[in-house]
Short mmCIF file of C-alpha atoms in Angstrom, two decimals:
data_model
loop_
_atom_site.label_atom_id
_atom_site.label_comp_id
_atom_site.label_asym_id
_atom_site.label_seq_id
_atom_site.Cartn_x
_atom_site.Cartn_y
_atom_site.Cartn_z
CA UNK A 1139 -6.45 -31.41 0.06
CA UNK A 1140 -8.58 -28.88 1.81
CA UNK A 1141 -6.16 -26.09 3.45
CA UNK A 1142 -7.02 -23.64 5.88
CA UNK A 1143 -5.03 -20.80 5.94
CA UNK A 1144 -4.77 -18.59 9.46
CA UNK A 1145 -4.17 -14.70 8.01
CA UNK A 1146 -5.39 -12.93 4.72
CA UNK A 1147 -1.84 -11.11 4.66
CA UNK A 1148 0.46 -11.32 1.46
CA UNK A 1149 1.92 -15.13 2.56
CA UNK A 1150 -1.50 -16.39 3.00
CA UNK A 1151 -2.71 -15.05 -0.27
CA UNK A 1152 0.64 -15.85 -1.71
CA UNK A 1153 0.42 -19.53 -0.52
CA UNK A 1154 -3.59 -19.63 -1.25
CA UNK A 1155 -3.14 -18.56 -4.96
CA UNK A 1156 -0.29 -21.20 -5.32
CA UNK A 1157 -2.58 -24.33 -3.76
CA UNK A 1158 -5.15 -23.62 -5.09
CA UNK A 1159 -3.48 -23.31 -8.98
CA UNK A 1160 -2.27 -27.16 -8.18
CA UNK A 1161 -5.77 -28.30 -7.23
CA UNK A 1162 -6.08 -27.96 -3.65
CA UNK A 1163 -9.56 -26.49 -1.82
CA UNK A 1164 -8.22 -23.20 -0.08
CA UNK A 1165 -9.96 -21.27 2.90
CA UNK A 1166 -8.57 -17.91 4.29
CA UNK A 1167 -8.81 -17.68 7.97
CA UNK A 1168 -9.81 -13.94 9.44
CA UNK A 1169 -11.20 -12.72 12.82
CA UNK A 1170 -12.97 -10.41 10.56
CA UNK A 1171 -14.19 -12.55 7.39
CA UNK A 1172 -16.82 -9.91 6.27
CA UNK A 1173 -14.06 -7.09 6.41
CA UNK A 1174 -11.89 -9.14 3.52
CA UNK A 1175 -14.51 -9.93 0.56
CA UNK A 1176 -12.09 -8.65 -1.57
CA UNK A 1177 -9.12 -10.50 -1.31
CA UNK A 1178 -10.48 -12.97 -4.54
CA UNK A 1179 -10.60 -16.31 -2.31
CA UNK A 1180 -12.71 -17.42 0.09
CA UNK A 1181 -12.53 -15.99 3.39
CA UNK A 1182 -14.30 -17.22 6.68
CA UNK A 1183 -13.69 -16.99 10.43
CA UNK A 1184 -11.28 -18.89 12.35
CA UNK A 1185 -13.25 -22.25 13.49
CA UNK A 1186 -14.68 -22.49 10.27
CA UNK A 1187 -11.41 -22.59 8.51
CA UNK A 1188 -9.44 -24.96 11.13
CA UNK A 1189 -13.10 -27.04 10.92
CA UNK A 1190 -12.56 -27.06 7.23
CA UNK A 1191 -8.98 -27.84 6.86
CA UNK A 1192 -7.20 -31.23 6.50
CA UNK A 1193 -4.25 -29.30 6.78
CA UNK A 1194 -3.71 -25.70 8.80
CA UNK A 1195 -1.10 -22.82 7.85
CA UNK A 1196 0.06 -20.57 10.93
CA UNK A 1197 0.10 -17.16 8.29
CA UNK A 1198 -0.12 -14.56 11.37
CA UNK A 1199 2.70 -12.81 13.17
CA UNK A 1200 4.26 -14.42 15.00
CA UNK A 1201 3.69 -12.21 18.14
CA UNK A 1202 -0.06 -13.22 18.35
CA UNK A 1203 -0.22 -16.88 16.51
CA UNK A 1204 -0.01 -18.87 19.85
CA UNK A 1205 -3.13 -16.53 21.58
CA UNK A 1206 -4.84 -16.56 18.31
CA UNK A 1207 -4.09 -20.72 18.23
CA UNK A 1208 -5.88 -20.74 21.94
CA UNK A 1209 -8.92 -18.90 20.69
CA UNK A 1210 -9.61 -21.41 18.17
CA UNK A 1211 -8.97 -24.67 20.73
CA UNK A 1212 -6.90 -27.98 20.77
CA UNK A 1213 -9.85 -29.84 20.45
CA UNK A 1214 -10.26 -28.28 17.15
CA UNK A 1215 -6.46 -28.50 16.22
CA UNK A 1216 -6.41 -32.33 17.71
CA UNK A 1217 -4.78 -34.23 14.63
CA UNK A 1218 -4.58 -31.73 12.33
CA UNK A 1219 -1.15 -30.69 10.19
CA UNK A 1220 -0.28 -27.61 11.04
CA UNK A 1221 2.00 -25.77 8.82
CA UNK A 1222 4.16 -23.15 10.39
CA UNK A 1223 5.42 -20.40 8.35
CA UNK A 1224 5.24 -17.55 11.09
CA UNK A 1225 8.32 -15.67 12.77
CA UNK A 1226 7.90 -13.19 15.70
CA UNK A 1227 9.36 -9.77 15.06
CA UNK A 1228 9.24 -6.37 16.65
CA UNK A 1229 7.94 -3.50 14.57
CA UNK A 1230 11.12 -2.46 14.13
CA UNK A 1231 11.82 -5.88 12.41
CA UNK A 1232 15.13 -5.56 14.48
CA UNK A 1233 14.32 -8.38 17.02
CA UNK A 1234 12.75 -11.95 17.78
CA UNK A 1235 10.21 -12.21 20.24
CA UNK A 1236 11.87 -15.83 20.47
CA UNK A 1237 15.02 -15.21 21.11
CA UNK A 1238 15.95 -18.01 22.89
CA UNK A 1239 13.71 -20.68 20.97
CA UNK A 1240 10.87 -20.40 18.01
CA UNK A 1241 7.43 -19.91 17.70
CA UNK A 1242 7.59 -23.75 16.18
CA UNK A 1243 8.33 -24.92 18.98
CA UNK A 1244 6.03 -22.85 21.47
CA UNK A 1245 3.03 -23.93 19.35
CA UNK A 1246 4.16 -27.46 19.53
CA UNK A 1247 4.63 -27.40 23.68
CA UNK A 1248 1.46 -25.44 23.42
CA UNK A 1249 -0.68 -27.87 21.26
CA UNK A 1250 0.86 -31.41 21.72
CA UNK A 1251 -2.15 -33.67 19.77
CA UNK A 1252 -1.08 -31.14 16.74
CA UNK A 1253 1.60 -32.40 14.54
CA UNK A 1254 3.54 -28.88 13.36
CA UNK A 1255 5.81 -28.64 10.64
CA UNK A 1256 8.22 -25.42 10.08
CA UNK A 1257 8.70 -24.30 6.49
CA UNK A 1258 8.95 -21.43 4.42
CA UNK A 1259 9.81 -18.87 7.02
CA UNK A 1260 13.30 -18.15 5.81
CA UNK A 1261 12.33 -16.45 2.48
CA UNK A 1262 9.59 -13.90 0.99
CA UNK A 1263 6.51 -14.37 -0.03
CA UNK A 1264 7.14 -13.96 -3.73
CA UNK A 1265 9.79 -16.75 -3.51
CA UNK A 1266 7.36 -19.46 -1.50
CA UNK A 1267 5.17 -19.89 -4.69
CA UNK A 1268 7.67 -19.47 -7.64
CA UNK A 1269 11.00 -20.67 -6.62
CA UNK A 1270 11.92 -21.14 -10.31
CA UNK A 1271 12.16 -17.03 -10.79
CA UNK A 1272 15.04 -17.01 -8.88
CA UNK A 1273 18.38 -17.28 -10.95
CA UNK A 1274 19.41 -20.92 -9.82
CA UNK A 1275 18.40 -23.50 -7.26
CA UNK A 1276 17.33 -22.64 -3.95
CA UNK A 1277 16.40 -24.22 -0.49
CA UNK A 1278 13.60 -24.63 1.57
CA UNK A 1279 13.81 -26.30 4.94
CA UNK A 1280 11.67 -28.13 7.38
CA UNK A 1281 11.68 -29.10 11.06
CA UNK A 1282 8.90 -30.89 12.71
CA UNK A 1283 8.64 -34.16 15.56
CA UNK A 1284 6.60 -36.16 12.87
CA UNK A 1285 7.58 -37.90 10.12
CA UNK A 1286 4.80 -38.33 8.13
CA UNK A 1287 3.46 -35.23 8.84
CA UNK A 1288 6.76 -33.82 7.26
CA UNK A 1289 5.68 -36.01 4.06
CA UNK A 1290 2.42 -34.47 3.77
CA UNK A 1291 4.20 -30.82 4.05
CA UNK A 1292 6.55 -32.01 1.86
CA UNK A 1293 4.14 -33.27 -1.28
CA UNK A 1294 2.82 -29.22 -0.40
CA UNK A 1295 5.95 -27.87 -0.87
CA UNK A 1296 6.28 -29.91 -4.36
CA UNK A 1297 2.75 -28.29 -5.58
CA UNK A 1298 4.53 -25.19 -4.79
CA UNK A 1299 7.32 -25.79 -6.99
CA UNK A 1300 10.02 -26.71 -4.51
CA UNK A 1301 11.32 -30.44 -5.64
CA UNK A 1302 12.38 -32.71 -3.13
CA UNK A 1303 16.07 -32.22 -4.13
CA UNK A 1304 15.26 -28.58 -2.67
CA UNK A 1305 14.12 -29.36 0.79
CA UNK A 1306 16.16 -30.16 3.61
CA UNK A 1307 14.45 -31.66 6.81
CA UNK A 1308 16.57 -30.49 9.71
CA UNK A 1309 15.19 -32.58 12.07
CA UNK A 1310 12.79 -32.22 15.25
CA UNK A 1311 10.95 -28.98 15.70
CA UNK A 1312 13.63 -27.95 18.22
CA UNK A 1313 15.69 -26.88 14.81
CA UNK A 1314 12.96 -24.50 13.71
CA UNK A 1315 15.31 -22.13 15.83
CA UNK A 1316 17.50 -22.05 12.95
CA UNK A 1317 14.93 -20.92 10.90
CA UNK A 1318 13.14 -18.39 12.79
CA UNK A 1319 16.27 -16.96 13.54
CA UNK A 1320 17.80 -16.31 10.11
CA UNK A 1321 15.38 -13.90 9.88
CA UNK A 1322 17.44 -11.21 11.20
CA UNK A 1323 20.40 -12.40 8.00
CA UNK A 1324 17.51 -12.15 5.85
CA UNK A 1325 16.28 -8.48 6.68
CA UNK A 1326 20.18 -7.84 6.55
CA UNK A 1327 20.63 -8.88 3.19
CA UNK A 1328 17.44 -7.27 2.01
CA UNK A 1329 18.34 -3.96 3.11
CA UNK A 1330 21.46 -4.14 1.27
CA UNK A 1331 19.80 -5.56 -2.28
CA UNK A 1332 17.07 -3.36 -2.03
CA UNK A 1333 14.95 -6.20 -2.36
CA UNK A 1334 13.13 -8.84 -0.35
CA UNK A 1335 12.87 -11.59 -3.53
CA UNK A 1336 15.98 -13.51 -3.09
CA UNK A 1337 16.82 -17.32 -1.37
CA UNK A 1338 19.66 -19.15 0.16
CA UNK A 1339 20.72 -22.65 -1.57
CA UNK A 1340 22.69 -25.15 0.62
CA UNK A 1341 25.80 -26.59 -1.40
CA UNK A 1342 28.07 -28.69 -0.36
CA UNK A 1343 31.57 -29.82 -1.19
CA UNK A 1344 32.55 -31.56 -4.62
CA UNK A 1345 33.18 -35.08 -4.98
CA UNK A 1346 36.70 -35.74 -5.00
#
């Protein structure tokens, strides 16, 4: 598939290198293409990307993704997947600038002909593209109001490693709450590993 990814940070390189190793035609989306030629993938301005992609990736903080959504259009978003992986922080990575909802969800409300899908935003970059380094099975989740745009993200998620027996679709995009929100656990939990390359894995109870 051709994938645009919105950011040149480490999770849109992260997630370019890993798509594009699976087959997929990558394009890194920058305000300021001619500023990173030497990231090692192709980088080109905003509308070019979304014009390129079958599928989009939200890679930006989350602070500026809905402004930076509004300078590319919804006619040019109109139909096209748009993979979510952003969460709004402050500086001090000690609050949402969501609290009381997502980012999912404002970029849903925002851009209603887009189908968005919420993934990946619960873990670090190094753990979206090689979930088999970790020490056992882990989970990735998804939210999102269509189905088969779910799918699509889904079959993504696969080429990244993640089998379906690791994903867990929560539901409507109205859950991507949940996942935006555990980022405050996860910086938790980092500070006290030292370390940001780690997962959660949902189990559940034993057969009797």
């Amino acid at each position: 598939m051709r994938i645009g990814l919105l950011g040149t940070g480490n999770v849109a390189r992260a997630l370019a290198h890993g798509w594009s190793a699976a087959g997929h035609d990558v394009l890194l989306g920058s305000r300021r293409p001619g500023d990173r030629t030497d990231l090692g993938l192709p980088v080109a301005g905003l509308n070019e990307t979304a014009a390129h992609a079958e599928v989009l990736v939200n890679a930006t903080p989350g602070t500026v993704s809905v402004d930076l959504l509004h300078s590319i259009g919804a006619p040019a978003l109109a139909g096209t997947l748009l993979i979510d992986v952003g969460v709004g922080l402050s500086d001090d990575f000690s609050e949402l600038s969501h609290p009381n909802g997502s980012l999912g969800e404002q970029i849903q409300e925002a851009f209603p002909s887009t189908p968005v899908v919420k993934t990946l935003c619960t873990m670090d970059s190094t753990v979206m593209t090689a979930p088999d380094g970790l020490t056992g099975p882990s989970t990735v989740f998804l939210s999102g109001d269509d189905a088969e745009a779910k799918r699509t993200a889904g079959r993504l998620l696969t080429d990244l490693g993640w089998p379906a027996s690791s994903q867990l679709d929560l539901g409507g995009i109205d859950t991507a709450r949940g996942q935006e929100h555990f980022a405050l656990l996860f910086m938790g939990i980092a500070g006290v590993l030292g370390a940001h390359t780690f997962n959660i894995n949902v189990v559940t109870r034993s057969p009797a």
